[in-house]
Amino acid sequence: MHPDDLLRRFRAAGALLEGHFQLTSGLHSAGYLQCALVLQDPVQAAVIGEAIAARVRALSPAVVLSPALGGVVIGHEVARALGVRAVFAERRAGRLGLRRGFALAPAERVLVVEDVVTTGGSTRETIAVAREADAEVVGAAAIIDRSASQATFDVPFQALAAVSWPTHEPAACPLCARGVPAVKPGSRPAASTG
Ligand code: ZN
């Protein structure tokens, strides 16, 4: 899948917004991604999952491992396309671990899949979960890399598209300086003229 095709699907679903946003971190950004809005359509989720699977099939993963919640839907779709099972890790008491009942076999070939890589921290943590189980992590993949290529991993990494919006402290935000109202994604603009 060409990156433009992917981003067109995101825009059509309202999952890629451009403007002036206040992120949950408090930082301001000119763009915002909400993968769940495109993945809520199972047909889109399947197409995107197949596109990732095509990129990673040569790694011969035996299982897909995703961090909950964001990675679960796309991990499931990638696993379906690869014909392997899908498991996930979840946070308990602040620590990421395999969902109770799931297991990885020693040396089992694991592909880590998430929706968006921002800093890479979540993917690295998920890789660590697999290694703690003595599984072999053969690669990592995401729908979108928004790290400006700053996220690096010690396994092969694939993303269908890369987007990059700088983030700013409000006091240093060029959009604030121009008087553009900042929007919290999911809410209506405070100064919308409608
Ligand atoms: Zn701003």
JSON list of C-alpha atoms and ligand atoms in Angstrom, two decimals:
[
{"chain": "A", "resi": 1, "resn": "MET", "atom": "CA", "xyz": [0.00, 0.00, 0.00]},
{"chain": "A", "resi": 2, "resn": "HIS", "atom": "CA", "xyz": [1.38, 3.39, -1.00]},
{"chain": "A", "resi": 3, "resn": "PRO", "atom": "CA", "xyz": [1.66, 5.85, 1.92]},
{"chain": "A", "resi": 4, "resn": "ASP", "atom": "CA", "xyz": [-0.64, 8.29, 0.08]},
{"chain": "A", "resi": 5, "resn": "ASP", "atom": "CA", "xyz": [-3.31, 5.59, -0.19]},
{"chain": "A", "resi": 6, "resn": "LEU", "atom": "CA", "xyz": [-3.07, 4.92, 3.55]},
{"chain": "A", "resi": 7, "resn": "LEU", "atom": "CA", "xyz": [-3.23, 8.61, 4.46]},
{"chain": "A", "resi": 8, "resn": "ARG", "atom": "CA", "xyz": [-6.24, 9.07, 2.15]},
{"chain": "A", "resi": 9, "resn": "ARG", "atom": "CA", "xyz": [-8.05, 6.33, 4.08]},
{"chain": "A", "resi": 10, "resn": "PHE", "atom": "CA", "xyz": [-7.14, 8.08, 7.35]},
{"chain": "A", "resi": 11, "resn": "ARG", "atom": "CA", "xyz": [-8.38, 11.47, 6.15]},
{"chain": "A", "resi": 12, "resn": "ALA", "atom": "CA", "xyz": [-11.63, 9.98, 4.84]},
{"chain": "A", "resi": 13, "resn": "ALA", "atom": "CA", "xyz": [-12.32, 8.50, 8.29]},
{"chain": "A", "resi": 14, "resn": "GLY", "atom": "CA", "xyz": [-11.43, 11.73, 10.13]},
{"chain": "A", "resi": 15, "resn": "ALA", "atom": "CA", "xyz": [-8.52, 9.82, 11.68]},
{"chain": "A", "resi": 16, "resn": "LEU", "atom": "CA", "xyz": [-5.88, 12.29, 10.49]},
{"chain": "A", "resi": 17, "resn": "LEU", "atom": "CA", "xyz": [-6.58, 15.89, 11.40]},
{"chain": "A", "resi": 18, "resn": "GLU", "atom": "CA", "xyz": [-4.51, 18.90, 10.47]},
{"chain": "A", "resi": 19, "resn": "GLY", "atom": "CA", "xyz": [-4.88, 22.19, 12.33]},
{"chain": "A", "resi": 20, "resn": "HIS", "atom": "CA", "xyz": [-3.81, 23.18, 15.83]},
{"chain": "A", "resi": 21, "resn": "PHE", "atom": "CA", "xyz": [-4.14, 20.64, 18.61]},
{"chain": "A", "resi": 22, "resn": "GLN", "atom": "CA", "xyz": [-3.48, 20.41, 22.32]},
{"chain": "A", "resi": 23, "resn": "LEU", "atom": "CA", "xyz": [-2.26, 16.85, 22.89]},
{"chain": "A", "resi": 24, "resn": "THR", "atom": "CA", "xyz": [-2.88, 14.94, 26.12]},
{"chain": "A", "resi": 25, "resn": "SER", "atom": "CA", "xyz": [0.77, 15.68, 26.98]},
{"chain": "A", "resi": 26, "resn": "GLY", "atom": "CA", "xyz": [-0.10, 19.40, 26.98]},
{"chain": "A", "resi": 27, "resn": "LEU", "atom": "CA", "xyz": [2.13, 20.03, 23.97]},
{"chain": "A", "resi": 28, "resn": "HIS", "atom": "CA", "xyz": [0.72, 21.65, 20.83]},
{"chain": "A", "resi": 29, "resn": "SER", "atom": "CA", "xyz": [0.91, 20.09, 17.38]},
{"chain": "A", "resi": 30, "resn": "ALA", "atom": "CA", "xyz": [-0.28, 20.88, 13.85]},
{"chain": "A", "resi": 31, "resn": "GLY", "atom": "CA", "xyz": [-1.55, 17.34, 13.35]},
{"chain": "A", "resi": 32, "resn": "TYR", "atom": "CA", "xyz": [-3.40, 14.61, 15.18]},
{"chain": "A", "resi": 33, "resn": "LEU", "atom": "CA", "xyz": [-3.90, 10.90, 14.51]},
{"chain": "A", "resi": 34, "resn": "GLN", "atom": "CA", "xyz": [-6.67, 8.72, 15.85]},
{"chain": "A", "resi": 35, "resn": "CYS", "atom": "CA", "xyz": [-6.24, 5.26, 14.34]},
{"chain": "A", "resi": 36, "resn": "ALA", "atom": "CA", "xyz": [-9.37, 3.92, 16.03]},
{"chain": "A", "resi": 37, "resn": "LEU", "atom": "CA", "xyz": [-11.49, 6.03, 13.67]},
{"chain": "A", "resi": 38, "resn": "VAL", "atom": "CA", "xyz": [-10.17, 4.20, 10.60]},
{"chain": "A", "resi": 39, "resn": "LEU", "atom": "CA", "xyz": [-9.94, 0.81, 12.33]},
{"chain": "A", "resi": 40, "resn": "GLN", "atom": "CA", "xyz": [-13.59, 0.98, 13.47]},
{"chain": "A", "resi": 41, "resn": "ASP", "atom": "CA", "xyz": [-14.40, -0.11, 9.90]},
{"chain": "A", "resi": 42, "resn": "PRO", "atom": "CA", "xyz": [-13.49, -3.82, 9.82]},
{"chain": "A", "resi": 43, "resn": "VAL", "atom": "CA", "xyz": [-13.02, -3.66, 6.05]},
{"chain": "A", "resi": 44, "resn": "GLN", "atom": "CA", "xyz": [-10.40, -0.90, 6.41]},
{"chain": "A", "resi": 45, "resn": "ALA", "atom": "CA", "xyz": [-8.77, -2.72, 9.32]},
{"chain": "A", "resi": 46, "resn": "ALA", "atom": "CA", "xyz": [-8.47, -5.88, 7.23]},
{"chain": "A", "resi": 47, "resn": "VAL", "atom": "CA", "xyz": [-6.99, -4.05, 4.22]},
{"chain": "A", "resi": 48, "resn": "ILE", "atom": "CA", "xyz": [-4.43, -2.28, 6.40]},
{"chain": "A", "resi": 49, "resn": "GLY", "atom": "CA", "xyz": [-3.62, -5.51, 8.23]},
{"chain": "A", "resi": 50, "resn": "GLU", "atom": "CA", "xyz": [-3.01, -7.26, 4.92]},
{"chain": "A", "resi": 51, "resn": "ALA", "atom": "CA", "xyz": [-0.72, -4.43, 3.79]},
{"chain": "A", "resi": 52, "resn": "ILE", "atom": "CA", "xyz": [1.41, -4.79, 6.93]},
{"chain": "A", "resi": 53, "resn": "ALA", "atom": "CA", "xyz": [1.40, -8.58, 6.61]},
{"chain": "A", "resi": 54, "resn": "ALA", "atom": "CA", "xyz": [2.76, -8.30, 3.07]},
{"chain": "A", "resi": 55, "resn": "ARG", "atom": "CA", "xyz": [5.73, -6.32, 4.42]},
{"chain": "A", "resi": 56, "resn": "VAL", "atom": "CA", "xyz": [6.61, -8.75, 7.22]},
{"chain": "A", "resi": 57, "resn": "ARG", "atom": "CA", "xyz": [5.68, -12.16, 5.82]},
{"chain": "A", "resi": 58, "resn": "ALA", "atom": "CA", "xyz": [9.34, -12.94, 4.95]},
{"chain": "A", "resi": 59, "resn": "LEU", "atom": "CA", "xyz": [10.18, -12.70, 8.67]},
{"chain": "A", "resi": 60, "resn": "SER", "atom": "CA", "xyz": [8.04, -15.84, 9.19]},
{"chain": "A", "resi": 61, "resn": "PRO", "atom": "CA", "xyz": [6.47, -14.80, 12.50]},
{"chain": "A", "resi": 62, "resn": "ALA", "atom": "CA", "xyz": [4.51, -17.50, 14.34]},
{"chain": "A", "resi": 63, "resn": "VAL", "atom": "CA", "xyz": [2.55, -15.08, 16.52]},
{"chain": "A", "resi": 64, "resn": "VAL", "atom": "CA", "xyz": [1.68, -11.36, 16.63]},
{"chain": "A", "resi": 65, "resn": "LEU", "atom": "CA", "xyz": [2.04, -9.57, 19.97]},
{"chain": "A", "resi": 66, "resn": "SER", "atom": "CA", "xyz": [0.49, -6.12, 20.44]},
{"chain": "A", "resi": 67, "resn": "PRO", "atom": "CA", "xyz": [0.26, -3.63, 23.30]},
{"chain": "A", "resi": 68, "resn": "ALA", "atom": "CA", "xyz": [-3.32, -3.01, 24.47]},
{"chain": "A", "resi": 69, "resn": "LEU", "atom": "CA", "xyz": [-5.38, -1.11, 23.71]},
{"chain": "A", "resi": 70, "resn": "GLY", "atom": "CA", "xyz": [-4.10, 0.64, 20.60]},
{"chain": "A", "resi": 71, "resn": "GLY", "atom": "CA", "xyz": [-2.37, -2.34, 19.02]},
{"chain": "A", "resi": 72, "resn": "VAL", "atom": "CA", "xyz": [-5.03, -4.97, 19.55]},
{"chain": "A", "resi": 73, "resn": "VAL", "atom": "CA", "xyz": [-7.25, -4.44, 16.49]},
{"chain": "A", "resi": 74, "resn": "ILE", "atom": "CA", "xyz": [-4.43, -4.02, 13.99]},
{"chain": "A", "resi": 75, "resn": "GLY", "atom": "CA", "xyz": [-2.44, -6.87, 15.57]},
{"chain": "A", "resi": 76, "resn": "HIS", "atom": "CA", "xyz": [-5.44, -9.13, 15.13]},
{"chain": "A", "resi": 77, "resn": "GLU", "atom": "CA", "xyz": [-5.80, -8.17, 11.47]},
{"chain": "A", "resi": 78, "resn": "VAL", "atom": "CA", "xyz": [-2.10, -8.65, 10.72]},
{"chain": "A", "resi": 79, "resn": "ALA", "atom": "CA", "xyz": [-2.26, -12.07, 12.39]},
{"chain": "A", "resi": 80, "resn": "ARG", "atom": "CA", "xyz": [-5.33, -13.03, 10.38]},
{"chain": "A", "resi": 81, "resn": "ALA", "atom": "CA", "xyz": [-3.55, -12.10, 7.14]},
{"chain": "A", "resi": 82, "resn": "LEU", "atom": "CA", "xyz": [-0.46, -14.07, 8.18]},
{"chain": "A", "resi": 83, "resn": "GLY", "atom": "CA", "xyz": [-2.44, -17.07, 9.38]},
{"chain": "A", "resi": 84, "resn": "VAL", "atom": "CA", "xyz": [-0.94, -16.93, 12.87]},
{"chain": "A", "resi": 85, "resn": "ARG", "atom": "CA", "xyz": [-2.44, -16.23, 16.32]},
{"chain": "A", "resi": 86, "resn": "ALA", "atom": "CA", "xyz": [-2.73, -12.79, 17.89]},
{"chain": "A", "resi": 87, "resn": "VAL", "atom": "CA", "xyz": [-1.96, -12.13, 21.56]},
{"chain": "A", "resi": 88, "resn": "PHE", "atom": "CA", "xyz": [-1.63, -8.91, 23.48]},
{"chain": "A", "resi": 89, "resn": "ALA", "atom": "CA", "xyz": [0.11, -7.36, 26.42]},
{"chain": "A", "resi": 90, "resn": "GLU", "atom": "CA", "xyz": [-1.64, -5.10, 28.88]},
{"chain": "A", "resi": 91, "resn": "ARG", "atom": "CA", "xyz": [-0.59, -2.80, 31.66]},
{"chain": "A", "resi": 92, "resn": "ARG", "atom": "CA", "xyz": [-1.12, -3.95, 35.24]},
{"chain": "A", "resi": 93, "resn": "ALA", "atom": "CA", "xyz": [0.15, -1.83, 38.12]},
{"chain": "A", "resi": 94, "resn": "GLY", "atom": "CA", "xyz": [2.09, 0.24, 35.59]},
{"chain": "A", "resi": 95, "resn": "ARG", "atom": "CA", "xyz": [3.94, -2.70, 34.10]},
{"chain": "A", "resi": 96, "resn": "LEU", "atom": "CA", "xyz": [3.31, -4.20, 30.65]},
{"chain": "A", "resi": 97, "resn": "GLY", "atom": "CA", "xyz": [2.87, -7.98, 30.64]},
{"chain": "A", "resi": 98, "resn": "LEU", "atom": "CA", "xyz": [1.16, -10.70, 28.63]},
{"chain": "A", "resi": 99, "resn": "ARG", "atom": "CA", "xyz": [-2.58, -10.84, 29.17]},
{"chain": "A", "resi": 100, "resn": "ARG", "atom": "CA", "xyz": [-3.35, -13.60, 31.71]},
{"chain": "A", "resi": 101, "resn": "GLY", "atom": "CA", "xyz": [-3.83, -16.91, 29.93]},
{"chain": "A", "resi": 102, "resn": "PHE", "atom": "CA", "xyz": [-1.68, -16.02, 26.92]},
{"chain": "A", "resi": 103, "resn": "ALA", "atom": "CA", "xyz": [1.71, -17.70, 26.55]},
{"chain": "A", "resi": 104, "resn": "LEU", "atom": "CA", "xyz": [4.63, -17.55, 24.15]},
{"chain": "A", "resi": 105, "resn": "ALA", "atom": "CA", "xyz": [6.69, -20.67, 23.53]},
{"chain": "A", "resi": 106, "resn": "PRO", "atom": "CA", "xyz": [10.47, -20.53, 24.03]},
{"chain": "A", "resi": 107, "resn": "ALA", "atom": "CA", "xyz": [12.11, -19.34, 20.78]},
{"chain": "A", "resi": 108, "resn": "GLU", "atom": "CA", "xyz": [8.69, -18.68, 19.25]},
{"chain": "A", "resi": 109, "resn": "ARG", "atom": "CA", "xyz": [8.97, -16.16, 16.41]},
{"chain": "A", "resi": 110, "resn": "VAL", "atom": "CA", "xyz": [7.15, -12.99, 17.51]},
{"chain": "A", "resi": 111, "resn": "LEU", "atom": "CA", "xyz": [6.14, -9.95, 15.46]},
{"chain": "A", "resi": 112, "resn": "VAL", "atom": "CA", "xyz": [5.29, -6.88, 17.56]},
{"chain": "A", "resi": 113, "resn": "VAL", "atom": "CA", "xyz": [2.52, -4.77, 16.00]},
{"chain": "A", "resi": 114, "resn": "GLU", "atom": "CA", "xyz": [1.07, -1.47, 17.13]},
{"chain": "A", "resi": 115, "resn": "ASP", "atom": "CA", "xyz": [-1.01, 1.26, 15.59]},
{"chain": "A", "resi": 116, "resn": "VAL", "atom": "CA", "xyz": [1.22, 4.34, 15.83]},
{"chain": "A", "resi": 117, "resn": "VAL", "atom": "CA", "xyz": [4.86, 4.62, 16.85]},
{"chain": "A", "resi": 118, "resn": "THR", "atom": "CA", "xyz": [5.43, 8.00, 18.50]},
{"chain": "A", "resi": 119, "resn": "THR", "atom": "CA", "xyz": [8.55, 7.62, 20.63]},
{"chain": "A", "resi": 120, "resn": "GLY", "atom": "CA", "xyz": [8.92, 3.87, 20.13]},
{"chain": "A", "resi": 121, "resn": "GLY", "atom": "CA", "xyz": [8.70, 3.31, 23.87]},
{"chain": "A", "resi": 122, "resn": "SER", "atom": "CA", "xyz": [5.59, 1.15, 23.73]},
{"chain": "A", "resi": 123, "resn": "THR", "atom": "CA", "xyz": [7.01, -1.08, 20.98]},
{"chain": "A", "resi": 124, "resn": "ARG", "atom": "CA", "xyz": [10.30, -1.46, 22.90]},
{"chain": "A", "resi": 125, "resn": "GLU", "atom": "CA", "xyz": [8.37, -2.39, 26.04]},
{"chain": "A", "resi": 126, "resn": "THR", "atom": "CA", "xyz": [6.36, -4.97, 24.09]},
{"chain": "A", "resi": 127, "resn": "ILE", "atom": "CA", "xyz": [9.56, -6.43, 22.61]},
{"chain": "A", "resi": 128, "resn": "ALA", "atom": "CA", "xyz": [10.83, -6.79, 26.17]},
{"chain": "A", "resi": 129, "resn": "VAL", "atom": "CA", "xyz": [7.67, -8.67, 27.19]},
{"chain": "A", "resi": 130, "resn": "ALA", "atom": "CA", "xyz": [8.32, -11.24, 24.43]},
{"chain": "A", "resi": 131, "resn": "ARG", "atom": "CA", "xyz": [11.97, -11.61, 25.38]},
{"chain": "A", "resi": 132, "resn": "GLU", "atom": "CA", "xyz": [11.11, -12.13, 29.05]},
{"chain": "A", "resi": 133, "resn": "ALA", "atom": "CA", "xyz": [9.14, -15.16, 27.83]},
{"chain": "A", "resi": 134, "resn": "ASP", "atom": "CA", "xyz": [12.26, -16.35, 25.95]},
{"chain": "A", "resi": 135, "resn": "ALA", "atom": "CA", "xyz": [10.52, -15.82, 22.61]},
{"chain": "A", "resi": 136, "resn": "GLU", "atom": "CA", "xyz": [12.44, -14.54, 19.59]},
{"chain": "A", "resi": 137, "resn": "VAL", "atom": "CA", "xyz": [11.32, -11.13, 18.32]},
{"chain": "A", "resi": 138, "resn": "VAL", "atom": "CA", "xyz": [11.78, -11.22, 14.53]},
{"chain": "A", "resi": 139, "resn": "GLY", "atom": "CA", "xyz": [10.44, -7.75, 13.78]},
{"chain": "A", "resi": 140, "resn": "ALA", "atom": "CA", "xyz": [8.14, -4.87, 14.64]},
{"chain": "A", "resi": 141, "resn": "ALA", "atom": "CA", "xyz": [5.54, -3.04, 12.57]},
{"chain": "A", "resi": 142, "resn": "ALA", "atom": "CA", "xyz": [3.12, -0.15, 12.85]},
{"chain": "A", "resi": 143, "resn": "ILE", "atom": "CA", "xyz": [0.51, 1.47, 10.66]},
{"chain": "A", "resi": 144, "resn": "ILE", "atom": "CA", "xyz": [2.14, 4.89, 11.02]},
{"chain": "A", "resi": 145, "resn": "ASP", "atom": "CA", "xyz": [5.53, 6.08, 12.20]},
{"chain": "A", "resi": 146, "resn": "ARG", "atom": "CA", "xyz": [5.15, 9.60, 13.56]},
{"chain": "A", "resi": 147, "resn": "SER", "atom": "CA", "xyz": [8.54, 9.63, 15.26]},
{"chain": "A", "resi": 148, "resn": "ALA", "atom": "CA", "xyz": [10.23, 11.53, 12.41]},
{"chain": "A", "resi": 149, "resn": "SER", "atom": "CA", "xyz": [12.38, 8.40, 12.06]},
{"chain": "A", "resi": 150, "resn": "GLN", "atom": "CA", "xyz": [13.67, 8.94, 15.61]},
{"chain": "A", "resi": 151, "resn": "ALA", "atom": "CA", "xyz": [12.24, 5.67, 16.93]},
{"chain": "A", "resi": 152, "resn": "THR", "atom": "CA", "xyz": [14.79, 2.91, 16.45]},
{"chain": "A", "resi": 153, "resn": "PHE", "atom": "CA", "xyz": [14.64, -0.76, 17.38]},
{"chain": "A", "resi": 154, "resn": "ASP", "atom": "CA", "xyz": [17.08, -3.65, 17.47]},
{"chain": "A", "resi": 155, "resn": "VAL", "atom": "CA", "xyz": [14.80, -5.67, 15.15]},
{"chain": "A", "resi": 156, "resn": "PRO", "atom": "CA", "xyz": [13.61, -4.88, 11.59]},
{"chain": "A", "resi": 157, "resn": "PHE", "atom": "CA", "xyz": [10.83, -2.26, 11.67]},
{"chain": "A", "resi": 158, "resn": "GLN", "atom": "CA", "xyz": [8.16, -1.50, 9.06]},
{"chain": "A", "resi": 159, "resn": "ALA", "atom": "CA", "xyz": [5.51, 1.22, 8.92]},
{"chain": "A", "resi": 160, "resn": "LEU", "atom": "CA", "xyz": [3.06, 1.82, 6.08]},
{"chain": "A", "resi": 161, "resn": "ALA", "atom": "CA", "xyz": [3.52, 5.60, 6.25]},
{"chain": "A", "resi": 162, "resn": "ALA", "atom": "CA", "xyz": [5.46, 8.22, 8.14]},
{"chain": "A", "resi": 163, "resn": "VAL", "atom": "CA", "xyz": [4.03, 11.55, 9.24]},
{"chain": "A", "resi": 164, "resn": "SER", "atom": "CA", "xyz": [5.83, 14.18, 11.23]},
{"chain": "A", "resi": 165, "resn": "TRP", "atom": "CA", "xyz": [4.47, 17.16, 13.05]},
{"chain": "A", "resi": 166, "resn": "PRO", "atom": "CA", "xyz": [6.72, 19.02, 15.48]},
{"chain": "A", "resi": 167, "resn": "THR", "atom": "CA", "xyz": [5.33, 19.48, 18.98]},
{"chain": "A", "resi": 168, "resn": "HIS", "atom": "CA", "xyz": [5.71, 22.71, 20.93]},
{"chain": "A", "resi": 169, "resn": "GLU", "atom": "CA", "xyz": [5.23, 23.97, 24.45]},
{"chain": "A", "resi": 170, "resn": "PRO", "atom": "CA", "xyz": [2.26, 26.37, 24.24]},
{"chain": "A", "resi": 171, "resn": "ALA", "atom": "CA", "xyz": [4.55, 29.35, 25.03]},
{"chain": "A", "resi": 172, "resn": "ALA", "atom": "CA", "xyz": [6.71, 28.49, 22.01]},
{"chain": "A", "resi": 173, "resn": "CYS", "atom": "CA", "xyz": [3.92, 27.38, 19.66]},
{"chain": "A", "resi": 174, "resn": "PRO", "atom": "CA", "xyz": [3.93, 29.20, 16.29]},
{"chain": "A", "resi": 175, "resn": "LEU", "atom": "CA", "xyz": [0.20, 28.57, 15.82]},
{"chain": "A", "resi": 176, "resn": "CYS", "atom": "CA", "xyz": [-0.57, 30.10, 19.22]},
{"chain": "A", "resi": 177, "resn": "ALA", "atom": "CA", "xyz": [1.64, 33.05, 18.25]},
{"chain": "A", "resi": 178, "resn": "ARG", "atom": "CA", "xyz": [-0.59, 33.57, 15.21]},
{"chain": "A", "resi": 179, "resn": "GLY", "atom": "CA", "xyz": [-3.69, 33.53, 17.41]},
{"chain": "A", "resi": 180, "resn": "VAL", "atom": "CA", "xyz": [-5.08, 30.24, 16.05]},
{"chain": "A", "resi": 181, "resn": "PRO", "atom": "CA", "xyz": [-7.20, 28.58, 18.77]},
{"chain": "A", "resi": 182, "resn": "ALA", "atom": "CA", "xyz": [-5.93, 25.19, 19.91]},
{"chain": "A", "resi": 183, "resn": "VAL", "atom": "CA", "xyz": [-8.35, 22.27, 19.83]},
{"chain": "A", "resi": 184, "resn": "LYS", "atom": "CA", "xyz": [-8.37, 19.29, 22.16]},
{"chain": "A", "resi": 185, "resn": "PRO", "atom": "CA", "xyz": [-8.96, 16.37, 19.80]},
{"chain": "A", "resi": 186, "resn": "GLY", "atom": "CA", "xyz": [-12.37, 14.87, 20.32]},
{"chain": "A", "resi": 187, "resn": "SER", "atom": "CA", "xyz": [-13.89, 18.18, 21.40]},
{"chain": "A", "resi": 188, "resn": "ARG", "atom": "CA", "xyz": [-15.18, 21.08, 19.38]},
{"chain": "A", "resi": 189, "resn": "PRO", "atom": "CA", "xyz": [-12.98, 24.10, 18.72]},
{"chain": "A", "resi": 190, "resn": "ALA", "atom": "CA", "xyz": [-13.42, 26.63, 21.53]},
{"chain": "A", "resi": 191, "resn": "ALA", "atom": "CA", "xyz": [-13.63, 29.52, 19.07]},
{"chain": "A", "resi": 192, "resn": "SER", "atom": "CA", "xyz": [-15.31, 27.70, 16.19]},
{"chain": "A", "resi": 193, "resn": "THR", "atom": "CA", "xyz": [-17.19, 29.95, 13.81]},
{"chain": "A", "resi": 194, "resn": "GLY", "atom": "CA", "xyz": [-19.02, 26.83, 12.85]},
{"chain": "B", "resi": 1, "resn": "ZN", "atom": "ZN", "xyz": [-0.37, 26.21, 20.04]}
]
